[in-house]
Short mmCIF file of C-alpha atoms and ligand atoms in Angstrom, two decimals:
data_model
loop_
_atom_site.label_atom_id
_atom_site.label_comp_id
_atom_site.label_asym_id
_atom_site.label_seq_id
_atom_site.Cartn_x
_atom_site.Cartn_y
_atom_site.Cartn_z
CA MET A 14 2.95 -31.87 14.46
CA ASP A 15 0.34 -29.63 16.10
CA ILE A 16 -1.54 -27.22 13.90
CA ASP A 17 -2.87 -24.06 15.53
CA LEU A 18 -5.18 -23.17 12.66
CA LEU A 19 -6.26 -24.96 9.51
CA ILE A 20 -7.84 -22.78 6.84
CA LYS A 21 -9.90 -25.30 4.89
CA ASN A 22 -11.32 -25.57 1.39
CA GLY A 23 -10.53 -22.08 0.15
CA HIS A 24 -9.30 -21.09 -3.27
CA VAL A 25 -5.70 -20.24 -2.52
CA LEU A 26 -4.06 -17.70 -4.79
CA ASP A 27 -0.44 -16.61 -4.43
CA PRO A 28 0.80 -15.64 -7.91
CA SER A 29 4.35 -15.05 -6.64
CA ASN A 30 4.62 -18.75 -5.74
CA ASN A 31 2.45 -20.08 -8.59
CA ILE A 32 -0.23 -21.27 -6.20
CA ASN A 33 -3.73 -21.13 -7.67
CA GLY A 34 -6.29 -23.75 -6.63
CA LYS A 35 -8.15 -25.48 -3.84
CA TYR A 36 -5.85 -26.03 -0.87
CA ASP A 37 -5.82 -26.19 2.91
CA VAL A 38 -3.39 -23.86 4.66
CA ALA A 39 -1.94 -25.07 7.97
CA ILE A 40 -0.55 -22.57 10.45
CA SER A 41 1.55 -23.19 13.52
CA ASN A 42 3.37 -20.75 15.80
CA GLY A 43 2.23 -17.83 13.67
CA LYS A 44 3.92 -19.21 10.55
CA ILE A 45 2.71 -21.01 7.43
CA GLN A 46 3.40 -24.66 8.13
CA SER A 47 2.10 -26.29 4.98
CA ILE A 48 -0.19 -25.93 1.98
CA LEU A 49 -1.88 -29.17 1.01
CA LYS A 50 -4.62 -30.49 -1.22
CA PRO A 51 -7.82 -30.78 0.90
CA GLY A 52 -7.95 -34.00 2.91
CA ASN A 53 -4.22 -34.69 2.58
CA LEU A 54 -3.40 -33.84 6.15
CA ASN A 55 -2.93 -36.84 8.39
CA GLN A 56 -2.07 -37.61 12.00
CA SER A 57 -2.16 -34.04 13.12
CA ASN A 58 -3.62 -32.40 16.16
CA ILE A 59 -5.64 -29.51 14.76
CA LYS A 60 -6.57 -26.94 17.40
CA ASN A 61 -8.77 -24.65 15.27
CA GLU A 62 -10.35 -24.83 11.86
CA LEU A 63 -11.77 -22.16 9.61
CA ASP A 64 -13.84 -23.42 6.69
CA VAL A 65 -13.65 -20.89 3.86
CA SER A 66 -15.30 -22.90 1.07
CA GLY A 67 -16.01 -20.76 -1.95
CA ASN A 68 -13.76 -17.93 -0.78
CA LEU A 69 -10.43 -16.57 -1.86
CA VAL A 70 -7.34 -17.09 0.34
CA ILE A 71 -4.47 -14.76 -0.54
CA PRO A 72 -1.32 -13.49 1.20
CA GLY A 73 -2.09 -10.76 3.74
CA LEU A 74 -2.85 -7.54 1.88
CA ILE A 75 -0.30 -4.76 2.29
CA ASP A 76 -1.53 -1.20 1.81
CA LEU A 77 1.58 0.80 0.98
CA HIS A 78 -0.01 4.24 1.44
CA VAL A 79 -2.41 5.09 4.28
CA HIS A 80 -2.81 7.84 6.90
CA VAL A 81 -3.42 6.45 10.37
CA PHE A 82 -2.34 9.09 12.90
CA PRO A 83 -5.76 10.41 13.99
CA ASN A 84 -4.78 12.20 17.19
CA ARG A 85 -2.14 14.40 15.60
CA THR A 86 -3.25 14.93 12.00
CA LEU A 87 -6.55 16.16 10.63
CA LEU A 88 -6.76 13.54 7.91
CA GLY A 89 -5.72 10.50 9.97
CA THR A 90 -8.01 7.55 10.57
CA LEU A 91 -7.83 4.52 12.89
CA ALA A 92 -5.39 1.93 11.59
CA ASP A 93 -7.50 -1.12 12.45
CA ASN A 94 -10.52 0.36 10.64
CA VAL A 95 -8.58 0.36 7.38
CA GLY A 96 -6.37 -2.59 8.33
CA ILE A 97 -7.50 -5.83 9.91
CA LYS A 98 -11.19 -4.86 9.78
CA GLN A 99 -10.88 -4.54 5.98
CA GLY A 100 -8.82 -7.62 5.18
CA VAL A 101 -5.51 -5.74 5.25
CA THR A 102 -2.81 -7.21 7.49
CA THR A 103 -0.20 -4.50 6.98
CA VAL A 104 -0.58 -0.77 6.47
CA VAL A 105 2.25 1.65 5.77
CA ASP A 106 1.63 5.16 7.00
CA ALA A 107 2.90 7.51 4.33
CA GLY A 108 4.50 10.46 6.02
CA SER A 109 1.93 11.42 8.65
CA THR A 110 4.85 11.75 11.00
CA GLY A 111 8.43 12.90 10.78
CA VAL A 112 11.01 12.59 13.56
CA LYS A 113 9.28 15.15 15.80
CA TYR A 114 6.11 13.11 16.44
CA LEU A 115 7.56 9.64 15.94
CA ASN A 116 7.39 8.66 19.61
CA TYR A 117 3.71 9.61 19.73
CA PHE A 118 3.08 7.59 16.59
CA MET A 119 4.69 4.53 18.20
CA LYS A 120 2.65 4.87 21.40
CA GLU A 121 -0.67 6.01 20.01
CA VAL A 122 -0.78 4.07 16.75
CA VAL A 123 1.63 1.13 16.60
CA GLU A 124 0.97 -0.06 20.15
CA ASN A 125 -2.78 0.53 20.03
CA ASN A 126 -3.78 -1.40 16.92
CA ASN A 127 -3.76 -5.05 15.90
CA THR A 128 -2.82 -4.26 12.30
CA ARG A 129 0.85 -4.53 11.39
CA ILE A 130 1.92 -0.90 11.02
CA LEU A 131 5.01 0.28 9.18
CA LEU A 132 6.00 3.75 8.08
CA TRP A 133 7.46 5.96 5.44
CA ILE A 134 8.88 8.68 7.65
CA ASN A 135 8.26 12.20 6.39
CA ILE A 136 11.47 14.01 5.45
CA ALA A 137 9.99 17.05 7.24
CA SER A 138 10.25 16.69 11.01
CA GLN A 139 6.67 17.74 11.72
CA GLY A 140 5.20 15.43 9.07
CA LEU A 141 1.54 16.27 8.50
CA CYS A 142 0.99 17.22 12.16
CA GLU A 143 1.27 20.98 11.71
CA GLY A 144 -0.50 21.55 8.41
CA LEU A 145 0.00 20.37 4.85
CA SER A 146 2.82 22.65 3.63
CA GLU A 147 5.48 20.71 5.48
CA LEU A 148 8.25 21.40 2.95
CA ALA A 149 7.67 25.14 2.57
CA ASP A 150 10.44 25.86 5.07
CA LEU A 151 13.67 23.90 4.73
CA LYS A 152 14.49 24.36 8.41
CA TYR A 153 12.13 21.43 9.09
CA LEU A 154 14.42 19.08 7.20
CA GLU A 155 16.80 17.55 9.70
CA PRO A 156 18.60 14.73 7.86
CA ASP A 157 20.75 13.63 10.80
CA LYS A 158 17.69 13.04 12.95
CA VAL A 159 16.05 11.05 10.15
CA ILE A 160 19.14 8.84 9.87
CA GLU A 161 19.12 8.25 13.60
CA ALA A 162 15.39 7.44 13.63
CA ILE A 163 15.71 4.94 10.77
CA SER A 164 18.70 3.19 12.30
CA ASN A 165 16.84 2.77 15.61
CA ASN A 166 13.44 1.71 14.31
CA ASN A 167 12.96 -1.06 11.80
CA LEU A 168 9.28 -0.24 11.30
CA ILE A 169 10.48 2.72 9.22
CA ARG A 170 10.94 1.27 5.72
CA GLY A 171 11.62 4.44 3.73
CA ILE A 172 11.25 8.19 3.42
CA LYS A 173 8.17 10.10 2.24
CA VAL A 174 8.53 13.33 0.28
CA ARG A 175 5.47 15.18 -0.97
CA MET A 176 6.37 17.07 -4.11
CA SER A 177 3.48 19.25 -5.09
CA SER A 178 3.20 23.01 -5.29
CA SER A 179 1.09 23.54 -2.17
CA VAL A 180 3.55 21.47 -0.10
CA VAL A 181 6.92 22.83 -1.25
CA LYS A 182 5.86 26.42 -2.09
CA GLY A 183 9.00 28.23 -3.31
CA ASN A 184 11.42 25.39 -2.58
CA GLY A 185 10.90 23.56 -5.85
CA ILE A 186 12.86 20.35 -6.24
CA ARG A 187 15.24 21.05 -3.32
CA PRO A 188 13.47 18.93 -0.63
CA LEU A 189 13.62 15.92 -2.96
CA GLU A 190 17.33 16.43 -3.58
CA ILE A 191 17.92 16.44 0.16
CA ALA A 192 15.77 13.32 0.63
CA LYS A 193 17.47 11.51 -2.26
CA ASN A 194 20.86 12.24 -0.83
CA LEU A 195 19.72 10.81 2.49
CA SER A 196 18.12 7.74 0.94
CA GLN A 197 21.32 6.93 -0.95
CA LYS A 198 23.40 7.39 2.17
CA ILE A 199 21.39 4.95 4.27
CA GLY A 200 20.00 2.66 1.57
CA VAL A 201 16.25 3.04 2.01
CA PRO A 202 13.74 3.82 -0.75
CA LEU A 203 11.79 7.03 -1.23
CA MET A 204 8.06 7.33 -1.68
CA VAL A 205 7.36 10.50 -3.61
CA HIS A 206 3.90 12.02 -3.78
CA ILE A 207 3.14 13.81 -7.05
CA GLY A 208 0.30 16.24 -7.68
CA ASN A 209 0.00 19.77 -8.95
CA TYR A 210 3.17 21.29 -10.42
CA PRO A 211 5.62 22.94 -9.95
CA PRO A 212 7.89 21.09 -9.28
CA TYR A 213 7.64 19.42 -12.68
CA LEU A 214 7.22 15.67 -12.83
CA ALA A 215 10.13 15.37 -15.29
CA ASP A 216 12.50 16.89 -12.69
CA ILE A 217 11.10 14.65 -9.95
CA LEU A 218 11.42 11.44 -11.98
CA ASN A 219 14.98 12.25 -13.02
CA LEU A 220 16.02 12.09 -9.36
CA LEU A 221 14.54 8.64 -8.69
CA ASP A 222 16.23 5.24 -8.84
CA ALA A 223 15.17 1.60 -8.95
CA GLY A 224 13.04 0.80 -5.89
CA ASP A 225 11.84 4.36 -5.35
CA VAL A 226 8.06 4.71 -5.47
CA VAL A 227 5.99 7.38 -7.20
CA THR A 228 2.60 7.46 -5.50
CA HIS A 229 -0.53 9.01 -7.08
CA ALA A 230 1.14 8.01 -10.37
CA PHE A 231 -2.19 7.63 -12.18
CA HIS A 232 -3.78 10.94 -11.21
CA GLY A 233 -5.84 12.86 -13.75
CA LYS A 234 -4.40 16.33 -13.12
CA LYS A 235 -2.31 18.29 -15.59
CA GLY A 236 1.42 17.64 -15.58
CA GLY A 237 1.20 13.89 -14.94
CA ILE A 238 2.91 10.95 -16.64
CA LEU A 239 0.98 11.49 -19.88
CA ASN A 240 1.55 14.50 -22.12
CA GLU A 241 -1.28 16.43 -23.82
CA ASN A 242 -1.25 13.97 -26.70
CA GLY A 243 -1.75 11.00 -24.42
CA TYR A 244 1.78 9.60 -24.55
CA LEU A 245 4.20 8.93 -21.70
CA ILE A 246 6.53 11.81 -21.01
CA PRO A 247 10.08 10.62 -21.89
CA GLU A 248 11.20 10.91 -18.25
CA ALA A 249 8.45 8.45 -17.23
CA GLU A 250 9.55 6.00 -19.90
CA LYS A 251 13.14 6.24 -18.72
CA ALA A 252 12.14 5.94 -15.06
CA LEU A 253 10.13 2.81 -15.87
CA LYS A 254 13.16 1.27 -17.57
CA ARG A 255 15.38 2.16 -14.59
CA GLY A 256 13.05 0.31 -12.20
CA VAL A 257 11.25 3.24 -10.60
CA LEU A 258 7.93 1.96 -9.25
CA PHE A 259 4.52 3.46 -10.02
CA ASP A 260 1.99 3.18 -7.19
CA VAL A 261 -1.74 3.89 -7.39
CA GLY A 262 -2.24 5.86 -4.10
CA HIS A 263 -5.92 6.39 -4.96
CA GLY A 264 -6.85 9.10 -2.43
CA THR A 265 -9.58 11.67 -2.80
CA SER A 266 -8.15 13.29 -5.91
CA SER A 267 -5.35 11.10 -7.24
CA PHE A 268 -6.73 8.22 -9.31
CA SER A 269 -8.14 8.50 -12.81
CA PHE A 270 -9.65 5.65 -14.82
CA LYS A 271 -8.82 7.54 -18.00
CA THR A 272 -5.14 7.84 -17.08
CA ILE A 273 -4.70 4.21 -16.08
CA LYS A 274 -6.54 2.89 -19.14
CA ARG A 275 -4.14 4.84 -21.33
CA THR A 276 -0.95 3.97 -19.40
CA LYS A 277 -2.02 0.31 -19.56
CA GLU A 278 -2.17 0.55 -23.36
CA LEU A 279 1.29 2.11 -23.30
CA GLY A 280 2.76 -0.63 -21.11
CA LEU A 281 3.16 1.31 -17.88
CA ASN A 282 1.35 -0.66 -15.18
CA PRO A 283 1.02 -0.11 -11.45
CA SER A 284 3.77 -1.92 -9.55
CA THR A 285 1.73 -1.57 -6.37
CA ILE A 286 -1.90 -0.74 -5.62
CA SER A 287 -2.43 1.34 -2.50
CA THR A 288 -5.43 3.30 -1.26
CA ASP A 289 -4.09 6.54 0.29
CA ILE A 290 -7.05 6.09 2.62
CA TYR A 291 -7.88 8.70 5.26
CA ASN A 292 -10.96 9.90 7.08
CA SER A 293 -12.44 12.00 4.29
CA ASN A 294 -12.27 9.34 1.54
CA LEU A 295 -13.33 6.28 3.56
CA ASN A 296 -16.91 6.82 2.47
CA GLY A 297 -15.92 7.42 -1.13
CA PRO A 298 -14.29 7.48 -3.50
CA VAL A 299 -11.79 5.09 -1.88
CA TYR A 300 -13.92 3.02 0.60
CA ASN A 301 -11.30 0.31 1.25
CA MET A 302 -8.60 -1.87 -0.28
CA ALA A 303 -11.04 -4.49 -1.63
CA ILE A 304 -12.97 -1.87 -3.63
CA THR A 305 -9.71 -0.34 -4.85
CA MET A 306 -8.65 -3.81 -6.05
CA THR A 307 -12.03 -4.21 -7.77
CA LYS A 308 -11.46 -0.94 -9.63
CA LEU A 309 -8.15 -2.19 -11.03
CA ILE A 310 -9.86 -5.40 -12.15
CA ALA A 311 -12.52 -3.22 -13.80
CA MET A 312 -9.68 -1.49 -15.67
CA GLY A 313 -8.70 -4.81 -17.24
CA TYR A 314 -6.12 -6.19 -14.83
CA SER A 315 -6.38 -9.84 -13.82
CA LEU A 316 -7.07 -10.92 -10.26
CA GLU A 317 -3.55 -12.41 -10.25
CA ASP A 318 -2.01 -9.05 -11.25
CA VAL A 319 -4.01 -7.23 -8.60
CA VAL A 320 -3.16 -9.71 -5.83
CA LYS A 321 0.51 -9.50 -6.71
CA ALA A 322 0.41 -5.69 -6.64
CA THR A 323 -1.18 -5.71 -3.18
CA THR A 324 0.90 -8.49 -1.55
CA ASN A 325 4.20 -9.62 -3.01
CA MET A 326 5.12 -6.35 -4.75
CA PRO A 327 4.61 -4.07 -1.74
CA ALA A 328 6.51 -6.61 0.40
CA LYS A 329 9.41 -6.26 -2.04
CA VAL A 330 9.23 -2.46 -1.88
CA LEU A 331 9.45 -2.77 1.90
CA ARG A 332 12.27 -5.33 1.55
CA MET A 333 10.25 -7.79 3.59
CA GLU A 334 9.41 -10.44 1.00
CA ASN A 335 10.99 -13.15 3.14
CA GLU A 336 8.52 -12.39 5.92
CA ILE A 337 5.23 -11.16 4.45
CA GLY A 338 3.38 -10.81 1.15
CA ASN A 339 3.38 -14.45 0.10
CA LEU A 340 2.31 -17.89 1.33
CA ARG A 341 5.64 -19.69 1.24
CA VAL A 342 6.10 -22.26 4.01
CA GLY A 343 7.95 -20.68 6.93
CA THR A 344 6.83 -17.10 6.29
CA VAL A 345 4.61 -15.13 8.69
CA ALA A 346 1.00 -16.39 8.63
CA ASP A 347 -0.50 -13.12 7.37
CA ILE A 348 -3.47 -14.07 5.19
CA SER A 349 -6.50 -12.28 3.76
CA ILE A 350 -9.76 -14.06 3.03
CA LEU A 351 -12.00 -12.33 0.53
CA THR A 352 -15.09 -13.22 -1.41
CA TRP A 353 -16.81 -12.00 -4.55
CA LYS A 354 -20.16 -10.37 -3.92
CA HIS A 355 -22.27 -10.82 -7.03
CA SER A 356 -24.23 -7.62 -7.18
CA PRO A 357 -24.00 -4.64 -9.54
CA ILE A 358 -21.96 -1.73 -8.23
CA LYS A 359 -20.89 1.63 -9.63
CA LEU A 360 -17.21 2.30 -9.05
CA LYS A 361 -16.08 5.91 -9.06
CA ASP A 362 -12.57 7.30 -9.57
CA SER A 363 -11.26 10.60 -8.19
CA MET A 364 -12.42 12.52 -11.27
CA GLY A 365 -16.06 11.49 -10.87
CA GLU A 366 -15.96 8.95 -13.71
CA GLU A 367 -18.01 5.82 -13.05
CA VAL A 368 -17.89 2.23 -14.27
CA LEU A 369 -20.57 -0.33 -13.61
CA VAL A 370 -19.46 -3.86 -12.72
CA GLY A 371 -21.42 -6.97 -11.77
CA LYS A 372 -19.36 -8.09 -8.76
CA TYR A 373 -16.91 -6.77 -6.24
CA LEU A 374 -14.44 -8.05 -3.68
CA VAL A 375 -15.43 -8.08 -0.02
CA PRO A 376 -13.08 -8.93 2.87
CA LEU A 377 -14.23 -11.65 5.29
CA TYR A 378 -11.31 -12.48 7.58
CA THR A 379 -7.87 -11.13 8.26
CA ILE A 380 -5.30 -13.50 9.71
CA LYS A 381 -2.32 -11.78 11.24
CA SER A 382 0.52 -13.96 12.50
CA GLY A 383 -2.00 -16.81 12.72
CA GLU A 384 -4.57 -14.84 14.72
CA VAL A 385 -8.05 -14.58 13.15
CA PHE A 386 -9.93 -11.26 12.94
CA LYS A 387 -13.39 -10.98 11.45
CA CYS A 388 -13.83 -8.11 9.00
CA ASN A 389 -16.52 -5.42 9.12
CA GLU A 390 -19.73 -6.33 7.32
ZN1 ZN B 425 -1.21 10.26 1.22
#
């Protein structure tokens, strides 16, 4: 059989399929055709080869929380700059748009980038296009329009609700109740942003079910998942047991080394690792997905854990694990090729805390549906 692309000699790592070793990956028609020990391919017509000796070959990275609507929002950045140019095959815009600007998002963002772009639609119609207090007036919540949008557009994988004081103002927990009702009605998950209270995290968590995602879960602000004594608040423990998911969502001000070190000791680990990247944190503290992954490794997580939390786990959240997020034969040929750069680097969290490590991950190539893109230097 013809092979469109053979990725040779890399170290292939897909923890969700127990693949960890030196393999060649053959791609045809945009799908994974086979994974073989090097040299075991015979009688095939190979159209293109990519030799990645010494590098890491993993399922295409999925960034579950980004902001990529630059024309309409102040914080938005170009999707390809944080996607395929950084080793990330799929980005999920987290609420930059609601129903009101969805058509613009499709035309200006989805159709104009090579990165696979999905969305959490903002429960507020204007999304982040008219300022950052989108839930301060409940008239912007138009559930029927959200239902219609989701049923007509399968790039929308869930609903984003930002539950912090500056966003909801006097409305408290009400926007989340409306969003939860909607999510139950149509069977899509919620991504809930947490930050400064009120509303209180306990009240937020009590409304969430298995498959819902709390982003910025490891922030270092007051009122987070740890109480003043450094223990999980009971609602977080219960939410964890119910299957609520805790996402990193690094961002400018939402990731604390201190918090994650402690939650790790307590057995609450990130289900997914996302960047919450936008134009003002691209040059620090976030930089890109590979640096964010390196930070989690610096916190004591294994490379396997980190790869799983950036590939297979987000694919599950999106209910797309049969298409993306792993290297099973027959799935979409979305692949990220990274390497370790052996050079000391100081990694900084959102609180200004630094850790020094001796190596960090750098993206080399992004392969999306079998097409090769070279990453930024
Ligand atoms: Zn965000």
